[in-house]
PDB file of C-alpha atoms in Angstrom:
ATOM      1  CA  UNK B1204       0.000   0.000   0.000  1.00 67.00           C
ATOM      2  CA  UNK B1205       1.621   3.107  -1.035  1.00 83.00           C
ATOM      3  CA  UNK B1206       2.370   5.803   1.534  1.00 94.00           C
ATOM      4  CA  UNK B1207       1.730   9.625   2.258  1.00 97.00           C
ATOM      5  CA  UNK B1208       3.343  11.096  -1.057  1.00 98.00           C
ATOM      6  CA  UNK B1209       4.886  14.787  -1.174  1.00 98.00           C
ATOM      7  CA  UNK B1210       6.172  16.298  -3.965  1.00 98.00           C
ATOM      8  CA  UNK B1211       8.331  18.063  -5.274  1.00 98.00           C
ATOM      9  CA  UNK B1212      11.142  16.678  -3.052  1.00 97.00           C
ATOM     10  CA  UNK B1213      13.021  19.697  -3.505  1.00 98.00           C
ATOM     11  CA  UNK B1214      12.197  23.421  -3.916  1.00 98.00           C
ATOM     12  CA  UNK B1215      13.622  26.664  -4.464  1.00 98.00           C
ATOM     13  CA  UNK B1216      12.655  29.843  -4.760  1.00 98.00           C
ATOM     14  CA  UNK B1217      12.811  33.703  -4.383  1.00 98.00           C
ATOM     15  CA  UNK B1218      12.104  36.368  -1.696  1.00 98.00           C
ATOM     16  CA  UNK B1219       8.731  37.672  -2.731  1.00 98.00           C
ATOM     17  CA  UNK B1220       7.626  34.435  -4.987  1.00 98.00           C
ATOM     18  CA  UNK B1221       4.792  31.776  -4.427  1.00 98.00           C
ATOM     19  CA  UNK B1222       5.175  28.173  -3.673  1.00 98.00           C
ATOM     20  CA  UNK B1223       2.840  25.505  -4.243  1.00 98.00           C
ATOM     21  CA  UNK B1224       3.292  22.135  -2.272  1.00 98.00           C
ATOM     22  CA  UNK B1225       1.309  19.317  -2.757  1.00 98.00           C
ATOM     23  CA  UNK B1226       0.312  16.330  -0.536  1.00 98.00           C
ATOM     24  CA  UNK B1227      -1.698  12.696  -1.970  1.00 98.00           C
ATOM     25  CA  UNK B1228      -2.654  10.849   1.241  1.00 97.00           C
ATOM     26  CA  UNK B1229      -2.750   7.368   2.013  1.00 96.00           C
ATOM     27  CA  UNK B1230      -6.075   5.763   0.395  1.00 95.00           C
ATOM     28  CA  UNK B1231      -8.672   5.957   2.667  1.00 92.00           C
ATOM     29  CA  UNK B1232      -7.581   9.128   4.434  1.00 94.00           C
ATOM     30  CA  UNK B1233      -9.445  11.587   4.725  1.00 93.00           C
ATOM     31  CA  UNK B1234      -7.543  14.332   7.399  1.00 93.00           C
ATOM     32  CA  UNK B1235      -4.387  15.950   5.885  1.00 95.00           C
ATOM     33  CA  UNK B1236      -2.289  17.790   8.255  1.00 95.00           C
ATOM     34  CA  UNK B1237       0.924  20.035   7.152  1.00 97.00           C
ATOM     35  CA  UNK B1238       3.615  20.681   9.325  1.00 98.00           C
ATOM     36  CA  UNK B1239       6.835  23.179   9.033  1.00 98.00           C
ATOM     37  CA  UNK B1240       9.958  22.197  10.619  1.00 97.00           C
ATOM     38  CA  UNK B1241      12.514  24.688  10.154  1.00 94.00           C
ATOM     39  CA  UNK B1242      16.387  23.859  10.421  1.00 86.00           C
ATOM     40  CA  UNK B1243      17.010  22.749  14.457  1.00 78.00           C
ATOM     41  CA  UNK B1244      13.003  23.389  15.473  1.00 83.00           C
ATOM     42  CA  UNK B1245      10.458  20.718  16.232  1.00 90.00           C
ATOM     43  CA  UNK B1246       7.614  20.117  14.124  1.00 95.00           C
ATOM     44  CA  UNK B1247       5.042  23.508  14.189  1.00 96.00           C
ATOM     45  CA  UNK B1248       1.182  22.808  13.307  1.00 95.00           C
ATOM     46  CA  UNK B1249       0.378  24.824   9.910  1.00 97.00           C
ATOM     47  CA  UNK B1250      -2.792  23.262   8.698  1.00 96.00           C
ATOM     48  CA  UNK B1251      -5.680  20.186   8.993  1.00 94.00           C
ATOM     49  CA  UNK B1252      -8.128  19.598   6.134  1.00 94.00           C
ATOM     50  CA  UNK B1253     -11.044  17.250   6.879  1.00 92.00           C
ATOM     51  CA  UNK B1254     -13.445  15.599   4.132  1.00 91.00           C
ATOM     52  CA  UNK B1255     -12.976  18.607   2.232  1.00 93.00           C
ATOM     53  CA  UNK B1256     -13.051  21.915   5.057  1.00 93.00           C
ATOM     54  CA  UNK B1257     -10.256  23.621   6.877  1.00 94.00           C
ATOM     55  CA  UNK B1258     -11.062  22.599  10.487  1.00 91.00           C
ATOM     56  CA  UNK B1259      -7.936  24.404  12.317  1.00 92.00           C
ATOM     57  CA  UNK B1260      -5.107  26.567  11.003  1.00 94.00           C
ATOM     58  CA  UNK B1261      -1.667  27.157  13.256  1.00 94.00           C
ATOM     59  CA  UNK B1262      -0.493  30.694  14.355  1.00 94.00           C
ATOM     60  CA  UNK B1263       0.829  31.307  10.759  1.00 96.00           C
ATOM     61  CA  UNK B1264      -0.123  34.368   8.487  1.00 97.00           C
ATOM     62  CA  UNK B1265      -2.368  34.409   6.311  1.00 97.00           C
ATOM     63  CA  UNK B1266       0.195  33.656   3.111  1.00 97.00           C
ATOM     64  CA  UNK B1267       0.161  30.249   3.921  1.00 98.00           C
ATOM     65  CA  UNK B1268      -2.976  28.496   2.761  1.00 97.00           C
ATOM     66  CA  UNK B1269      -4.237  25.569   1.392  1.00 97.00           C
ATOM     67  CA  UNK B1270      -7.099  23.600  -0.073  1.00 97.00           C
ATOM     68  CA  UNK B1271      -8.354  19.927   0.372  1.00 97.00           C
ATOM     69  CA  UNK B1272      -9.307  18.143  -3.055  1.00 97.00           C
ATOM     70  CA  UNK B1273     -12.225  15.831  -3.795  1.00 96.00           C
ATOM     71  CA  UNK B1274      -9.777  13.059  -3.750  1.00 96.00           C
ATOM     72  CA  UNK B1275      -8.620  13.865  -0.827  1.00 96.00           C
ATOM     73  CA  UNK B1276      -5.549  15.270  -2.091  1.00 98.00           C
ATOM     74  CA  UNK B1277      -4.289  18.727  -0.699  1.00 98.00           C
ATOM     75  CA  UNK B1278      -2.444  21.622  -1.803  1.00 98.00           C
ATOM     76  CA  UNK B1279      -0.257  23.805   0.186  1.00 98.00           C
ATOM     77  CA  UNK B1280       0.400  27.944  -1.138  1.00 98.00           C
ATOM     78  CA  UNK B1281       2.839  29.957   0.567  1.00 98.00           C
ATOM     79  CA  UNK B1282       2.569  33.745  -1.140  1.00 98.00           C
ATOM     80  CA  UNK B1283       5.181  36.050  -0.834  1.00 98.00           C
ATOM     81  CA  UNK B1284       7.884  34.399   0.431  1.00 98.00           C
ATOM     82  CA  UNK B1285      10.325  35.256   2.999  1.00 98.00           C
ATOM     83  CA  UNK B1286      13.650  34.021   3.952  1.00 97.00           C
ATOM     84  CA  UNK B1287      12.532  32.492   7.162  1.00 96.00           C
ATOM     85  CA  UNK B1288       9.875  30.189   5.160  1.00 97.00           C
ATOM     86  CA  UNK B1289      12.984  28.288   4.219  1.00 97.00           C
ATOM     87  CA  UNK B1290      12.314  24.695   6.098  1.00 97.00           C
ATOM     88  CA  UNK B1291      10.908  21.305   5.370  1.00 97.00           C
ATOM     89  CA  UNK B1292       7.317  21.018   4.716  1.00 98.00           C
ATOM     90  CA  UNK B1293       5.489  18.036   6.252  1.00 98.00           C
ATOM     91  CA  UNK B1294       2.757  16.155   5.205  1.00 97.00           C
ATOM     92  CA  UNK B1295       0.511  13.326   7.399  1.00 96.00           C
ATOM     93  CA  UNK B1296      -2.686  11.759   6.937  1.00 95.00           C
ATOM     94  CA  UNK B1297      -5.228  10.451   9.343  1.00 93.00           C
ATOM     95  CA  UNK B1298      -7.942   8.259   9.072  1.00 89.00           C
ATOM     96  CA  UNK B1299     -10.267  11.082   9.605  1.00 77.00           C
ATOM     97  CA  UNK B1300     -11.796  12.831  12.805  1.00 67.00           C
ATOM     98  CA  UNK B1301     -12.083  10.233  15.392  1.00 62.00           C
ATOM     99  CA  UNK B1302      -8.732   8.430  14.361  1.00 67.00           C
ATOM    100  CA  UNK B1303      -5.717  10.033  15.910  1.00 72.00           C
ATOM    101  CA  UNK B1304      -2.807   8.059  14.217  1.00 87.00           C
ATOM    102  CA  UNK B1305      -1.033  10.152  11.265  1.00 92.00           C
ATOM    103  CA  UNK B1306       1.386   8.581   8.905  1.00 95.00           C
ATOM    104  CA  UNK B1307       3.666  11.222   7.613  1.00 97.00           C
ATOM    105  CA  UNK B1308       4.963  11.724   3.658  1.00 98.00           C
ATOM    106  CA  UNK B1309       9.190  12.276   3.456  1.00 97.00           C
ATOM    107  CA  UNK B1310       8.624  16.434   2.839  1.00 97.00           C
ATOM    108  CA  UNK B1311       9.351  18.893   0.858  1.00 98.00           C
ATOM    109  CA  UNK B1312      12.424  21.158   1.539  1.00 97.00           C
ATOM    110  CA  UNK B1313      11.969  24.113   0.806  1.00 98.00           C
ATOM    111  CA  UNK B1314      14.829  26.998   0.065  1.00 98.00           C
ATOM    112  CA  UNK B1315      13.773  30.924  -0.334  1.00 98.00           C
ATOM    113  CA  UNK B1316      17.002  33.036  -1.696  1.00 97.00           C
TER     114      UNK B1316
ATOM    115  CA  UNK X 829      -2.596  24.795  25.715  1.00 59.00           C
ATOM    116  CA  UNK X 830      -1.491  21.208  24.550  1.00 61.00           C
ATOM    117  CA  UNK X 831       2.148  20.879  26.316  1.00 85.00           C
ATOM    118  CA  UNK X 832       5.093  17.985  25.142  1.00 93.00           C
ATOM    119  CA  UNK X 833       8.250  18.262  26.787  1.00 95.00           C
ATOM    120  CA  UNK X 834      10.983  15.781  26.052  1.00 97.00           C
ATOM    121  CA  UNK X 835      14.260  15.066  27.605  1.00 96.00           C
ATOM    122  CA  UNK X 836      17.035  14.715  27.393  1.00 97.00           C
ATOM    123  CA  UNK X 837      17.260  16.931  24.209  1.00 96.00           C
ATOM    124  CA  UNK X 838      20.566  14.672  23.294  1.00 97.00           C
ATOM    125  CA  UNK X 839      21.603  11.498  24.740  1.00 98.00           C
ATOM    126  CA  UNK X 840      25.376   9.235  23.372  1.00 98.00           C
ATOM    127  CA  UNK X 841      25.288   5.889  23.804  1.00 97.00           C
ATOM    128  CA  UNK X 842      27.136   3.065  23.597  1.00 97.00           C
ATOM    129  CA  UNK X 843      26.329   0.119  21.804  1.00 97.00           C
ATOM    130  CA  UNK X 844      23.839  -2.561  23.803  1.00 97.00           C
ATOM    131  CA  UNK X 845      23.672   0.527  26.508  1.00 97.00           C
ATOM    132  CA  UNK X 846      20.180   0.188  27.290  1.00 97.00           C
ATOM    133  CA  UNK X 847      18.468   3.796  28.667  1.00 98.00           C
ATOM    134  CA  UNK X 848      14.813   6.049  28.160  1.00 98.00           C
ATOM    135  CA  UNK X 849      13.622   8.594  26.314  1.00 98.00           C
ATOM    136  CA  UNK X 850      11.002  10.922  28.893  1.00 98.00           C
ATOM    137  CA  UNK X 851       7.769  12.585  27.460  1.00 97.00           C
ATOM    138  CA  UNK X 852       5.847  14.849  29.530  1.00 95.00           C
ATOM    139  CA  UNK X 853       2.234  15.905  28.207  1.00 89.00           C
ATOM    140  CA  UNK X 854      -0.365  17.805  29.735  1.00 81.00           C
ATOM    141  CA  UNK X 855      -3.292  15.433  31.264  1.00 66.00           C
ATOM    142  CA  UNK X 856      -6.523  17.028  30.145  1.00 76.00           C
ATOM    143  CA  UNK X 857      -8.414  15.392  26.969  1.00 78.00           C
ATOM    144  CA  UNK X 858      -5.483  13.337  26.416  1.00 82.00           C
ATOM    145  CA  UNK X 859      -6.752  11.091  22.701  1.00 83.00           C
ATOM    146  CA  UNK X 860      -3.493   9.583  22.108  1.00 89.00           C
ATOM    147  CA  UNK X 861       0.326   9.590  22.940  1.00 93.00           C
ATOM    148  CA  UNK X 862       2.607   8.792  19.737  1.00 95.00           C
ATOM    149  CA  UNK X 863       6.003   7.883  19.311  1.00 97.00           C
ATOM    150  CA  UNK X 864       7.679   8.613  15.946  1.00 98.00           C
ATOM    151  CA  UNK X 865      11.122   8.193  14.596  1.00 98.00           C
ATOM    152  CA  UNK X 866      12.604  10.344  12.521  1.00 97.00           C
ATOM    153  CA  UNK X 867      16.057  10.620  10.218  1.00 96.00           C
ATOM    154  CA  UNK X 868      17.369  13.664   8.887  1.00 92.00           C
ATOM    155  CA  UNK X 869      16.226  15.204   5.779  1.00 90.00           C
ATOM    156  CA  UNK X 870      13.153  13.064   6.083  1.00 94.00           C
ATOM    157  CA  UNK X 871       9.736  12.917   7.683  1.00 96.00           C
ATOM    158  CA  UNK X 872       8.573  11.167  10.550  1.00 97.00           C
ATOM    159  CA  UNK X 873       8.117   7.796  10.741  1.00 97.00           C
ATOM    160  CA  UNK X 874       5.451   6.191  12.993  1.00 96.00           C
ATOM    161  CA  UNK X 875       6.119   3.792  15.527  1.00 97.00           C
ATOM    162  CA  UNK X 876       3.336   3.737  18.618  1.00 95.00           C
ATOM    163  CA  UNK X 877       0.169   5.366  19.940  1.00 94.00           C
ATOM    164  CA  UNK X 878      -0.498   4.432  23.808  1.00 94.00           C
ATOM    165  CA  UNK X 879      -3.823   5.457  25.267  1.00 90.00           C
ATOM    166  CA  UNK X 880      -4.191   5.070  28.750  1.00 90.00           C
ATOM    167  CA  UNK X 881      -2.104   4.977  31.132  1.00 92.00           C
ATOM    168  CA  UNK X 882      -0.538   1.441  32.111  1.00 95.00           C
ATOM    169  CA  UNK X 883      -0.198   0.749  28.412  1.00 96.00           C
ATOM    170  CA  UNK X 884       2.765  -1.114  27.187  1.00 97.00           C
ATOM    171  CA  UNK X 885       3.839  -1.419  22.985  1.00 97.00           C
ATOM    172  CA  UNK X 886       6.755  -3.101  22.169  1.00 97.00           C
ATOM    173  CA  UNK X 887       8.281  -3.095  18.698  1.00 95.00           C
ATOM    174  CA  UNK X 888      12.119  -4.707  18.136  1.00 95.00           C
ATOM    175  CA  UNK X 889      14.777  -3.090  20.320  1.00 96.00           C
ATOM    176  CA  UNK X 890      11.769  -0.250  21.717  1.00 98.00           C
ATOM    177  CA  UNK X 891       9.259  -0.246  24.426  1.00 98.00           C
ATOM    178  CA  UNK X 892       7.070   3.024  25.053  1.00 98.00           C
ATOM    179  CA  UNK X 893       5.039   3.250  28.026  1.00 97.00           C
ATOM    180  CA  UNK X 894       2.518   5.317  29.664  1.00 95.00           C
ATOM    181  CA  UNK X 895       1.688   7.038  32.865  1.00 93.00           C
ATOM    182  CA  UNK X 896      -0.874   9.459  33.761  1.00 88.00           C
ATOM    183  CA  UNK X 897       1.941  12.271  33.477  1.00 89.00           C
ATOM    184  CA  UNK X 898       4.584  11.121  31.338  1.00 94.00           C
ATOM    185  CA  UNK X 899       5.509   8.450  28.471  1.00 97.00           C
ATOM    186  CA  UNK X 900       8.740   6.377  27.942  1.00 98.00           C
ATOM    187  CA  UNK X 901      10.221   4.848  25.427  1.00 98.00           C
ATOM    188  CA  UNK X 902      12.951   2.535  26.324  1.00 98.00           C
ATOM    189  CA  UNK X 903      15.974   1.249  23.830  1.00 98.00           C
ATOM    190  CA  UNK X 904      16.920  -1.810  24.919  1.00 97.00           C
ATOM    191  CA  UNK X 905      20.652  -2.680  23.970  1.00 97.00           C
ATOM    192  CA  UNK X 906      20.552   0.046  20.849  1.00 97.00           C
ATOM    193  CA  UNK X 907      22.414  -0.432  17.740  1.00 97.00           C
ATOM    194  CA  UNK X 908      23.868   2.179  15.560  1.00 97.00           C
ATOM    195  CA  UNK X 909      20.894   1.789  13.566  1.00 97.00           C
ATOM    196  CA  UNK X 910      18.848   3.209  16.307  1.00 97.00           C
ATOM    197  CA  UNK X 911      20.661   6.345  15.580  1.00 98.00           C
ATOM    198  CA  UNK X 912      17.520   9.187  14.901  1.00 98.00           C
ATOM    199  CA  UNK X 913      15.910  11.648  16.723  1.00 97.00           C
ATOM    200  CA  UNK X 914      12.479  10.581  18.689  1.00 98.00           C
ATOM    201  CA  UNK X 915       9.468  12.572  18.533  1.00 97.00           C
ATOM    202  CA  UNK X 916       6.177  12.553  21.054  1.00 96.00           C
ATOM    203  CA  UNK X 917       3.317  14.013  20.687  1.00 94.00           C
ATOM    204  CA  UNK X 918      -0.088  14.260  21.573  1.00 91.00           C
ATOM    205  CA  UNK X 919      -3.375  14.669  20.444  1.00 87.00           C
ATOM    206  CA  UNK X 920      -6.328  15.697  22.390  1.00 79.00           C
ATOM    207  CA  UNK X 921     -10.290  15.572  22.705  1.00 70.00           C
ATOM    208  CA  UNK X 922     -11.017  18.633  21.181  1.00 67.00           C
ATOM    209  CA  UNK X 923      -9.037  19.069  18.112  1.00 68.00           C
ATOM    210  CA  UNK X 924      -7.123  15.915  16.946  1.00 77.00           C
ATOM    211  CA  UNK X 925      -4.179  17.625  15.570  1.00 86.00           C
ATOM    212  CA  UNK X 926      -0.902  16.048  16.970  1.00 89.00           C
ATOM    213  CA  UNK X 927       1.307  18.620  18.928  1.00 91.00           C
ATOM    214  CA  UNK X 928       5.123  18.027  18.876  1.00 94.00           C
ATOM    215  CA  UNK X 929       7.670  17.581  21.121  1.00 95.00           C
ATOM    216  CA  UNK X 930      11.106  19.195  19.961  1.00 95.00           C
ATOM    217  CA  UNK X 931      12.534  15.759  19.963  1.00 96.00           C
ATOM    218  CA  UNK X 932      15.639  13.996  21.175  1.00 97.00           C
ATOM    219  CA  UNK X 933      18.461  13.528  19.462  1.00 97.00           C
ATOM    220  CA  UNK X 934      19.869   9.647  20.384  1.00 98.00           C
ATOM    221  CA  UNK X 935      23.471   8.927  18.599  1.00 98.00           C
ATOM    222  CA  UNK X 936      24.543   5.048  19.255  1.00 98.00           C
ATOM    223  CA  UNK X 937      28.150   4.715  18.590  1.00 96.00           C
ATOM    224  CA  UNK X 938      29.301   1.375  17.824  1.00 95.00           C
TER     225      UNK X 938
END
């Protein structure tokens, strides 16, 4: 059964430029979650996508949003990027609200120059 | 606000030195307690969920338990292999969404 899948692996971009990451979770799943875990820093709560709806966003600005597919799949945008964005981007999918085990995708590392 | 503290932040050992890893969560809601390995460069990858305290999970060379304050996970006689840094986190009634420990860093020289 194939994983969480992230992709691109890599990124890189420039100050002031948007990023699109994207996120297919395992079948089944409905909950996506994103993480960012910047160089040295534990894992910081960025987004959770249920059947569709955004049911909690982190304390991130507003730049960073995302959507939830039909399929399940998700999307994550990052607008006007900033140095400090610079990190790797996590994905994990859940069962859905009620299951609490998430299975995470190998990221996306991003670089803003 | 959902709290995970781990410690030590780094721990050395020695090959077939057995020792724990100490998560500390706040009590209220808790949904589930999770244990996840994870190498650098990649993402994390799962290893247990505990629920209530008293709860023992056992996979190879780790054991992870639970109290009503804290979690464990104990290496028993690590390998290099082991080598990784060990997340906990939490999840809780109201929202589902795992919060994060910062980790610990384990380094098993041979």
């Amino acid at each position: 059964e194939a994983g969480v899948t992230q992709s691109p692996t890599h990124l890189i971009k420039t100050r002031g430029q948007q990023a699109t990451l994207r996120c297919s979770p395992i079948s089944g799943h409905t909950s996506v979650y994103w993480y960012q875990q910047a160089l040295g820093l534990g894992l910081q709560f960025l987004l959770w996508y249920d059947e569709g709806e955004e049911r909690n966003r982190g304390n991130f600005p507003p730049r960073f949003s995302g959507r939830q597919f039909p399929n399940y799949s998700s999307e994550l945008n990052v607008n006007a990027l900033e140095l400090e964005d610079s990190a790797l981007y996590l994905c994990a999918s859940s069962l859905g609200q009620g299951s609490t085990e998430a299975f995470f995708g190998q990221g996306t590392r991003l670089t803003v120059v | 606000e959902d709290q995970v503290t781990q410690s030590p932040e780094a721990l050395r050992l020695q090959e077939g030195e057995s020792s724990s890893l100490n998560c500390s969560y706040t009590v209220s809601g808790l949904r589930g307690l999770f244990w996840y390995r994870q190498d650098p460069g990649k993402g994390p990858e799962f290893l247990f969920t505990l629920y209530s305290a008293g709860e023992e999970k056992e996979k190879e060379r780790l054991k992870a338990t639970l109290t009503k304050k804290e979690s464990f996970l104990h290496i028993t006689a690590p390998k290099p292999e082991d080598s990784a840094t060990y997340l906990c986190a939490r999840s809780s009634g109201g929202s589902y969404i795992p919060t994060f420990g910062r980790g610990t860093s384990l380094i098993v020289h041979p």
